Structure formats: C-alpha cells, structure tokens
Amino acid sequence: MRIAIGSDHGGFRLKKEIIQHLKDKGIEYTDLGTYDEKSVDYPDFGRAVGEAVASGKFERGIVICGTGIGISIAANKVPGIRAALCGDCFSAKASREHNDANVLALGERVIGTELAKMIVDIWLDTKFAGGRHKNRVDKLNNMW
Ligand code: RB5
C-alpha cells in the first residue's frame, strides 16, 4: 500500500514518529512536507495529501497538524477524499469499516505517540465493510 503523508509545523514531530513507524513496518510512503518546524499553513499540506490520494497515485493518506482539525478540513475539501480525524482506536476502525476513509487525520497536541501508532496500525489494517455502508459512502461521493 502506498501512503502519502503530510503535516504542518504543529504536526511535524508526530509525523516523523509515524514515518519511522511506517519504515519499520516496510510500508511505502511519500512525505509531501512540511520538512521542518518553521511555521506554515495547514491547508497547503491537507490539500497536497488529498490531491495525491484523489489522483490515484496513493491508496491512502495521513495528515497531521496540532489538533488534526484544520488539516482534515483541508483534505476533505478535495473531491473524492473522506478524511477522518481519529483520537481513539474505535473511531479508527469504524472510519474504515463504515466510512471507507481514505485519509487519516491525527492531532499531535491531542494524543500521544504510542496511541497514534496504534491508530495508524488499526486504520491501515481495517477493510471497508461494504454492505449497507456502501450506499452511504456512494452518497458522500456523489455530493459534488
Ligand atoms: C498551528 O498552530 C495550528 O493551528 C494547526 O497545527 C492546527 O492545529 C490547526 O487546525
């Protein structure tokens, strides 16, 4: 699975930890920035990851900012993106099973590194359940 990952300065340190975690697991990724802790604007990176996933070049995306909120809003503005901000394992699993989320958003200032890694693992490993959820996701996809 190919992952596009991006963050603003508020998510930079957690992104480094998640990248190391992906490397340890042998998962392919591309880091779309930001590349240091200098202040930047989260919409640029949420958009970059959203567009990378929507283009089909990457199957999934991970976006990180201080809260995960701004960057998830940005990613969700890209047609075809279903970004889910997750701060717990149950939501991570449900966002895949029910919503077929193709972007995971995390908040560096909200959750710890170990929980974030656990959320990433669950989110990457869980399949969309289809069935009754398919019609609902189709409706999301047809909203624009
Ligand atoms: C940056 O200070 C912060 O606003 C950003 O990382 C994020 O939390 C926005 O939603």
Short mmCIF file of N, CA and C and ligand atoms in Angstrom, two decimals:
data_model
loop_
_atom_site.label_atom_id
_atom_site.label_comp_id
_atom_site.label_asym_id
_atom_site.label_seq_id
_atom_site.Cartn_x
_atom_site.Cartn_y
_atom_site.Cartn_z
N MET A 1 0.85 -1.20 0.00
CA MET A 1 0.00 0.00 0.00
C MET A 1 0.89 1.26 0.00
N ARG A 2 0.57 2.21 -0.88
CA ARG A 2 1.36 3.45 -0.91
C ARG A 2 0.64 4.55 -0.15
N ILE A 3 1.37 5.18 0.75
CA ILE A 3 0.79 6.20 1.63
C ILE A 3 1.40 7.56 1.33
N ALA A 4 0.55 8.58 1.19
CA ALA A 4 1.04 9.96 1.15
C ALA A 4 0.86 10.54 2.54
N ILE A 5 1.89 11.19 3.06
CA ILE A 5 1.80 11.73 4.42
C ILE A 5 2.22 13.20 4.41
N GLY A 6 1.54 14.02 5.20
CA GLY A 6 1.88 15.43 5.27
C GLY A 6 1.46 16.03 6.59
N SER A 7 2.11 17.12 6.95
CA SER A 7 1.77 17.80 8.20
C SER A 7 2.11 19.28 8.06
N ASP A 8 1.61 20.09 9.00
CA ASP A 8 2.14 21.44 9.16
C ASP A 8 3.19 21.38 10.27
N HIS A 9 3.65 22.54 10.73
CA HIS A 9 4.66 22.56 11.80
C HIS A 9 4.12 21.96 13.10
N GLY A 10 2.81 22.13 13.33
CA GLY A 10 2.20 21.62 14.56
C GLY A 10 2.14 20.10 14.61
N GLY A 11 2.29 19.46 13.46
CA GLY A 11 2.23 18.00 13.40
C GLY A 11 3.56 17.39 12.99
N PHE A 12 4.58 18.24 12.86
CA PHE A 12 5.85 17.79 12.28
C PHE A 12 6.52 16.68 13.10
N ARG A 13 6.55 16.86 14.43
CA ARG A 13 7.26 15.86 15.25
C ARG A 13 6.54 14.52 15.25
N LEU A 14 5.21 14.56 15.33
CA LEU A 14 4.46 13.29 15.29
C LEU A 14 4.61 12.64 13.90
N LYS A 15 4.65 13.47 12.86
CA LYS A 15 4.83 12.90 11.51
C LYS A 15 6.14 12.12 11.43
N LYS A 16 7.20 12.68 12.03
CA LYS A 16 8.49 11.97 12.00
C LYS A 16 8.37 10.60 12.67
N GLU A 17 7.65 10.55 13.79
CA GLU A 17 7.46 9.27 14.50
C GLU A 17 6.65 8.29 13.66
N ILE A 18 5.62 8.80 13.00
CA ILE A 18 4.76 7.93 12.19
C ILE A 18 5.53 7.43 10.96
N ILE A 19 6.35 8.29 10.38
CA ILE A 19 7.18 7.87 9.24
C ILE A 19 8.12 6.75 9.67
N GLN A 20 8.76 6.90 10.83
CA GLN A 20 9.65 5.84 11.32
C GLN A 20 8.87 4.55 11.52
N HIS A 21 7.66 4.68 12.02
CA HIS A 21 6.79 3.51 12.25
C HIS A 21 6.45 2.83 10.92
N LEU A 22 6.15 3.62 9.90
CA LEU A 22 5.84 3.06 8.57
C LEU A 22 7.07 2.35 8.01
N LYS A 23 8.24 2.99 8.18
CA LYS A 23 9.50 2.38 7.71
C LYS A 23 9.72 1.04 8.41
N ASP A 24 9.53 1.00 9.72
CA ASP A 24 9.72 -0.24 10.50
C ASP A 24 8.81 -1.34 9.99
N LYS A 25 7.63 -0.95 9.51
CA LYS A 25 6.66 -1.95 9.03
C LYS A 25 6.86 -2.27 7.54
N GLY A 26 7.79 -1.58 6.91
CA GLY A 26 8.05 -1.82 5.48
C GLY A 26 6.95 -1.28 4.59
N ILE A 27 6.27 -0.24 5.04
CA ILE A 27 5.19 0.36 4.25
C ILE A 27 5.74 1.54 3.43
N GLU A 28 5.42 1.54 2.14
CA GLU A 28 5.88 2.60 1.23
C GLU A 28 5.17 3.91 1.55
N TYR A 29 5.93 5.01 1.58
CA TYR A 29 5.28 6.29 1.84
C TYR A 29 6.00 7.39 1.07
N THR A 30 5.30 8.49 0.85
CA THR A 30 5.93 9.71 0.32
C THR A 30 5.57 10.86 1.24
N ASP A 31 6.58 11.58 1.69
CA ASP A 31 6.38 12.72 2.59
C ASP A 31 6.21 13.98 1.75
N LEU A 32 5.02 14.56 1.80
CA LEU A 32 4.72 15.75 1.00
C LEU A 32 4.96 17.05 1.78
N GLY A 33 5.68 16.98 2.86
CA GLY A 33 6.02 18.17 3.65
C GLY A 33 5.06 18.35 4.82
N THR A 34 5.29 19.31 5.61
CA THR A 34 6.40 20.24 5.67
C THR A 34 7.66 19.53 6.18
N TYR A 35 8.81 20.12 5.93
CA TYR A 35 10.05 19.39 6.20
C TYR A 35 10.83 19.93 7.39
N ASP A 36 10.29 20.92 8.09
CA ASP A 36 10.92 21.38 9.34
C ASP A 36 9.84 22.03 10.21
N GLU A 37 10.25 22.61 11.34
CA GLU A 37 9.25 23.13 12.29
C GLU A 37 8.92 24.61 12.07
N LYS A 38 9.36 25.16 10.95
CA LYS A 38 9.04 26.55 10.61
C LYS A 38 7.53 26.68 10.37
N SER A 39 6.96 27.78 10.82
CA SER A 39 5.51 27.95 10.72
C SER A 39 5.02 27.98 9.26
N VAL A 40 4.02 27.16 8.99
CA VAL A 40 3.44 27.07 7.63
C VAL A 40 1.92 27.03 7.78
N ASP A 41 1.21 26.92 6.67
CA ASP A 41 -0.25 26.91 6.69
C ASP A 41 -0.78 25.51 6.42
N TYR A 42 -1.54 24.97 7.37
CA TYR A 42 -2.01 23.58 7.25
C TYR A 42 -2.85 23.30 5.98
N PRO A 43 -3.61 24.30 5.43
CA PRO A 43 -4.40 23.95 4.24
C PRO A 43 -3.53 23.46 3.08
N ASP A 44 -2.31 23.99 2.97
CA ASP A 44 -1.43 23.60 1.85
C ASP A 44 -1.10 22.11 1.91
N PHE A 45 -0.93 21.59 3.10
CA PHE A 45 -0.49 20.19 3.24
C PHE A 45 -1.68 19.23 3.25
N GLY A 46 -2.80 19.67 3.80
CA GLY A 46 -4.02 18.85 3.71
C GLY A 46 -4.45 18.71 2.26
N ARG A 47 -4.33 19.80 1.54
CA ARG A 47 -4.70 19.78 0.12
C ARG A 47 -3.74 18.88 -0.68
N ALA A 48 -2.43 19.02 -0.41
CA ALA A 48 -1.43 18.23 -1.16
C ALA A 48 -1.68 16.73 -0.96
N VAL A 49 -1.91 16.32 0.27
CA VAL A 49 -2.14 14.89 0.53
C VAL A 49 -3.48 14.47 -0.08
N GLY A 50 -4.50 15.31 0.07
CA GLY A 50 -5.81 14.98 -0.52
C GLY A 50 -5.72 14.79 -2.02
N GLU A 51 -5.03 15.71 -2.68
CA GLU A 51 -4.92 15.61 -4.14
C GLU A 51 -4.09 14.39 -4.55
N ALA A 52 -3.08 14.07 -3.75
CA ALA A 52 -2.24 12.90 -4.07
C ALA A 52 -3.07 11.62 -4.00
N VAL A 53 -3.95 11.53 -3.02
CA VAL A 53 -4.79 10.34 -2.88
C VAL A 53 -5.88 10.35 -3.96
N ALA A 54 -6.51 11.49 -4.16
CA ALA A 54 -7.59 11.58 -5.15
C ALA A 54 -7.09 11.27 -6.56
N SER A 55 -5.82 11.56 -6.82
CA SER A 55 -5.25 11.31 -8.16
C SER A 55 -5.09 9.82 -8.44
N GLY A 56 -5.10 9.00 -7.38
CA GLY A 56 -4.93 7.55 -7.56
C GLY A 56 -3.48 7.10 -7.42
N LYS A 57 -2.56 8.07 -7.28
CA LYS A 57 -1.14 7.70 -7.13
C LYS A 57 -0.88 7.04 -5.78
N PHE A 58 -1.70 7.35 -4.81
CA PHE A 58 -1.56 6.77 -3.46
C PHE A 58 -2.91 6.21 -3.04
N GLU A 59 -2.88 5.06 -2.35
CA GLU A 59 -4.15 4.47 -1.90
C GLU A 59 -4.71 5.18 -0.67
N ARG A 60 -3.82 5.62 0.22
CA ARG A 60 -4.27 6.26 1.46
C ARG A 60 -3.37 7.44 1.80
N GLY A 61 -3.91 8.32 2.66
CA GLY A 61 -3.14 9.46 3.12
C GLY A 61 -3.21 9.59 4.63
N ILE A 62 -2.18 10.20 5.20
CA ILE A 62 -2.17 10.53 6.62
C ILE A 62 -1.80 12.01 6.74
N VAL A 63 -2.62 12.79 7.46
CA VAL A 63 -2.35 14.21 7.64
C VAL A 63 -2.31 14.53 9.13
N ILE A 64 -1.41 15.40 9.51
CA ILE A 64 -1.21 15.69 10.93
C ILE A 64 -1.01 17.19 11.13
N CYS A 65 -1.77 17.79 12.05
CA CYS A 65 -1.48 19.15 12.48
C CYS A 65 -1.58 19.16 14.01
N GLY A 66 -1.64 20.34 14.61
CA GLY A 66 -1.67 20.38 16.06
C GLY A 66 -2.87 19.65 16.64
N THR A 67 -4.04 19.95 16.09
CA THR A 67 -5.28 19.30 16.54
C THR A 67 -5.75 18.21 15.60
N GLY A 68 -5.31 18.25 14.36
CA GLY A 68 -5.83 17.36 13.31
C GLY A 68 -7.06 17.94 12.65
N ILE A 69 -7.58 19.03 13.22
CA ILE A 69 -8.84 19.58 12.71
C ILE A 69 -8.64 20.35 11.40
N GLY A 70 -7.77 21.35 11.43
CA GLY A 70 -7.59 22.18 10.23
C GLY A 70 -7.17 21.37 9.02
N ILE A 71 -6.23 20.48 9.23
CA ILE A 71 -5.69 19.73 8.09
C ILE A 71 -6.70 18.71 7.56
N SER A 72 -7.58 18.22 8.45
CA SER A 72 -8.64 17.29 7.98
C SER A 72 -9.70 18.06 7.19
N ILE A 73 -10.00 19.28 7.63
CA ILE A 73 -10.96 20.11 6.88
C ILE A 73 -10.41 20.36 5.47
N ALA A 74 -9.12 20.68 5.40
CA ALA A 74 -8.49 20.94 4.09
C ALA A 74 -8.55 19.71 3.20
N ALA A 75 -8.17 18.57 3.74
CA ALA A 75 -8.17 17.34 2.93
C ALA A 75 -9.59 17.02 2.45
N ASN A 76 -10.57 17.24 3.32
CA ASN A 76 -11.96 16.91 2.96
C ASN A 76 -12.53 17.82 1.87
N LYS A 77 -11.86 18.93 1.60
CA LYS A 77 -12.34 19.80 0.51
C LYS A 77 -11.96 19.28 -0.87
N VAL A 78 -11.07 18.29 -0.91
CA VAL A 78 -10.68 17.71 -2.20
C VAL A 78 -11.72 16.65 -2.59
N PRO A 79 -12.36 16.78 -3.76
CA PRO A 79 -13.35 15.79 -4.18
C PRO A 79 -12.78 14.37 -4.13
N GLY A 80 -13.56 13.46 -3.57
CA GLY A 80 -13.12 12.06 -3.50
C GLY A 80 -12.44 11.71 -2.18
N ILE A 81 -12.18 12.73 -1.37
CA ILE A 81 -11.49 12.46 -0.10
C ILE A 81 -12.50 12.33 1.04
N ARG A 82 -12.27 11.26 1.83
CA ARG A 82 -13.04 11.06 3.06
C ARG A 82 -12.00 10.99 4.18
N ALA A 83 -11.73 12.16 4.77
CA ALA A 83 -10.72 12.23 5.82
C ALA A 83 -11.38 12.09 7.18
N ALA A 84 -10.81 11.26 8.03
CA ALA A 84 -11.36 11.02 9.36
C ALA A 84 -10.34 11.41 10.43
N LEU A 85 -10.74 12.33 11.29
CA LEU A 85 -9.90 12.73 12.43
C LEU A 85 -10.14 11.73 13.55
N CYS A 86 -9.11 10.99 13.93
CA CYS A 86 -9.28 9.93 14.93
C CYS A 86 -8.34 10.14 16.12
N GLY A 87 -8.93 10.04 17.30
CA GLY A 87 -8.15 10.15 18.53
C GLY A 87 -8.30 8.90 19.39
N ASP A 88 -8.93 7.88 18.83
CA ASP A 88 -9.11 6.62 19.57
C ASP A 88 -9.19 5.47 18.57
N CYS A 89 -8.98 4.26 19.09
CA CYS A 89 -8.90 3.08 18.22
C CYS A 89 -10.26 2.70 17.64
N PHE A 90 -11.33 2.88 18.41
CA PHE A 90 -12.67 2.54 17.93
C PHE A 90 -13.01 3.37 16.69
N SER A 91 -12.76 4.68 16.77
CA SER A 91 -13.06 5.56 15.63
C SER A 91 -12.20 5.19 14.42
N ALA A 92 -10.94 4.84 14.67
CA ALA A 92 -10.05 4.47 13.56
C ALA A 92 -10.62 3.27 12.81
N LYS A 93 -11.08 2.27 13.58
CA LYS A 93 -11.63 1.05 12.96
C LYS A 93 -12.94 1.37 12.23
N ALA A 94 -13.81 2.12 12.90
CA ALA A 94 -15.11 2.45 12.29
C ALA A 94 -14.95 3.34 11.07
N SER A 95 -13.97 4.21 11.07
CA SER A 95 -13.79 5.12 9.92
C SER A 95 -13.43 4.34 8.66
N ARG A 96 -12.84 3.18 8.84
CA ARG A 96 -12.54 2.32 7.70
C ARG A 96 -13.74 1.44 7.37
N GLU A 97 -14.28 0.76 8.39
CA GLU A 97 -15.38 -0.19 8.14
C GLU A 97 -16.63 0.51 7.61
N HIS A 98 -16.98 1.64 8.20
CA HIS A 98 -18.24 2.30 7.86
C HIS A 98 -18.09 3.38 6.79
N ASN A 99 -17.00 4.16 6.88
CA ASN A 99 -16.88 5.36 6.04
C ASN A 99 -15.87 5.19 4.90
N ASP A 100 -15.18 4.08 4.87
CA ASP A 100 -14.13 3.86 3.85
C ASP A 100 -13.19 5.07 3.78
N ALA A 101 -12.83 5.59 4.95
CA ALA A 101 -11.96 6.78 5.00
C ALA A 101 -10.66 6.49 4.25
N ASN A 102 -10.29 7.44 3.37
CA ASN A 102 -9.04 7.24 2.63
C ASN A 102 -7.93 8.17 3.12
N VAL A 103 -8.26 9.03 4.05
CA VAL A 103 -7.24 9.85 4.71
C VAL A 103 -7.49 9.80 6.22
N LEU A 104 -6.41 9.59 6.98
CA LEU A 104 -6.46 9.60 8.44
C LEU A 104 -5.85 10.90 8.93
N ALA A 105 -6.56 11.61 9.81
CA ALA A 105 -6.01 12.84 10.40
C ALA A 105 -5.72 12.62 11.88
N LEU A 106 -4.58 13.13 12.32
CA LEU A 106 -4.16 12.99 13.71
C LEU A 106 -3.77 14.36 14.27
N GLY A 107 -3.95 14.53 15.57
CA GLY A 107 -3.57 15.78 16.22
C GLY A 107 -2.40 15.57 17.17
N GLU A 108 -1.24 16.15 16.81
CA GLU A 108 -0.03 15.95 17.64
C GLU A 108 -0.19 16.48 19.05
N ARG A 109 -0.97 17.58 19.21
CA ARG A 109 -1.10 18.20 20.53
C ARG A 109 -2.23 17.55 21.34
N VAL A 110 -2.85 16.53 20.77
CA VAL A 110 -4.02 15.92 21.41
C VAL A 110 -3.73 14.51 21.93
N ILE A 111 -3.02 13.72 21.12
CA ILE A 111 -2.80 12.33 21.52
C ILE A 111 -1.30 12.01 21.61
N GLY A 112 -0.97 10.99 22.35
CA GLY A 112 0.42 10.57 22.49
C GLY A 112 0.89 9.76 21.30
N THR A 113 2.21 9.63 21.20
CA THR A 113 2.81 8.94 20.06
C THR A 113 2.40 7.47 19.97
N GLU A 114 2.39 6.78 21.11
CA GLU A 114 2.08 5.34 21.06
C GLU A 114 0.63 5.10 20.64
N LEU A 115 -0.29 5.94 21.14
CA LEU A 115 -1.69 5.81 20.71
C LEU A 115 -1.80 6.12 19.22
N ALA A 116 -1.08 7.14 18.77
CA ALA A 116 -1.12 7.49 17.35
C ALA A 116 -0.65 6.31 16.48
N LYS A 117 0.41 5.64 16.90
CA LYS A 117 0.90 4.49 16.12
C LYS A 117 -0.14 3.37 16.10
N MET A 118 -0.77 3.15 17.23
CA MET A 118 -1.80 2.10 17.32
C MET A 118 -2.98 2.43 16.38
N ILE A 119 -3.37 3.71 16.38
CA ILE A 119 -4.46 4.17 15.50
C ILE A 119 -4.07 3.95 14.04
N VAL A 120 -2.83 4.29 13.70
CA VAL A 120 -2.35 4.11 12.32
C VAL A 120 -2.42 2.62 11.94
N ASP A 121 -1.96 1.75 12.82
CA ASP A 121 -1.95 0.30 12.52
C ASP A 121 -3.38 -0.20 12.27
N ILE A 122 -4.29 0.15 13.16
CA ILE A 122 -5.68 -0.31 13.03
C ILE A 122 -6.29 0.25 11.74
N TRP A 123 -6.04 1.53 11.50
CA TRP A 123 -6.63 2.19 10.33
C TRP A 123 -6.09 1.59 9.03
N LEU A 124 -4.80 1.25 9.01
CA LEU A 124 -4.24 0.66 7.78
C LEU A 124 -4.72 -0.78 7.57
N ASP A 125 -4.97 -1.48 8.67
CA ASP A 125 -5.30 -2.92 8.57
C ASP A 125 -6.79 -3.20 8.39
N THR A 126 -7.64 -2.22 8.62
CA THR A 126 -9.09 -2.48 8.60
C THR A 126 -9.67 -2.24 7.21
N LYS A 127 -10.48 -3.21 6.76
CA LYS A 127 -11.11 -3.10 5.42
C LYS A 127 -12.48 -2.44 5.52
N PHE A 128 -12.91 -1.82 4.43
CA PHE A 128 -14.27 -1.29 4.32
C PHE A 128 -15.24 -2.46 4.37
N ALA A 129 -16.31 -2.33 5.17
CA ALA A 129 -17.25 -3.44 5.35
C ALA A 129 -18.23 -3.58 4.18
N GLY A 130 -18.40 -2.50 3.40
CA GLY A 130 -19.36 -2.58 2.29
C GLY A 130 -20.78 -2.76 2.80
N GLY A 131 -21.58 -3.57 2.08
CA GLY A 131 -22.96 -3.83 2.51
C GLY A 131 -23.76 -2.55 2.66
N ARG A 132 -24.45 -2.40 3.78
CA ARG A 132 -25.31 -1.22 3.98
C ARG A 132 -24.51 0.09 3.97
N HIS A 133 -23.21 -0.01 4.23
CA HIS A 133 -22.38 1.20 4.27
C HIS A 133 -22.05 1.70 2.86
N LYS A 134 -22.14 0.83 1.87
CA LYS A 134 -21.72 1.22 0.52
C LYS A 134 -22.61 2.33 -0.04
N ASN A 135 -23.92 2.16 0.14
CA ASN A 135 -24.86 3.16 -0.36
C ASN A 135 -24.59 4.54 0.27
N ARG A 136 -24.21 4.53 1.56
CA ARG A 136 -23.97 5.79 2.27
C ARG A 136 -22.68 6.45 1.76
N VAL A 137 -21.66 5.63 1.55
CA VAL A 137 -20.40 6.19 1.03
C VAL A 137 -20.61 6.68 -0.41
N ASP A 138 -21.44 5.93 -1.19
CA ASP A 138 -21.77 6.39 -2.55
C ASP A 138 -22.42 7.78 -2.49
N LYS A 139 -23.30 7.97 -1.51
CA LYS A 139 -23.96 9.29 -1.37
C LYS A 139 -22.94 10.38 -1.06
N LEU A 140 -21.97 10.06 -0.20
CA LEU A 140 -20.90 11.03 0.09
C LEU A 140 -20.16 11.38 -1.20
N ASN A 141 -19.85 10.34 -1.97
CA ASN A 141 -19.06 10.56 -3.19
C ASN A 141 -19.82 11.34 -4.25
N ASN A 142 -21.15 11.30 -4.16
CA ASN A 142 -21.97 11.99 -5.17
C ASN A 142 -22.43 13.38 -4.72
N MET A 143 -21.83 13.88 -3.66
CA MET A 143 -22.27 15.20 -3.15
C MET A 143 -21.74 16.36 -3.98
N TRP A 144 -20.76 16.09 -4.85
CA TRP A 144 -20.28 17.12 -5.75
C TRP A 144 -19.78 16.50 -7.03
C1 RB5 B 1 -0.94 25.67 14.20
O1 RB5 B 1 -0.61 26.49 15.26
C2 RB5 B 1 -2.30 25.00 14.44
O2 RB5 B 1 -3.30 25.95 14.35
C3 RB5 B 1 -2.51 23.86 13.48
O3 RB5 B 1 -1.47 22.93 13.61
C4 RB5 B 1 -3.80 23.06 13.64
O4 RB5 B 1 -4.00 22.69 14.95
C5 RB5 B 1 -4.99 23.67 13.02
O5 RB5 B 1 -6.09 23.10 12.99
#
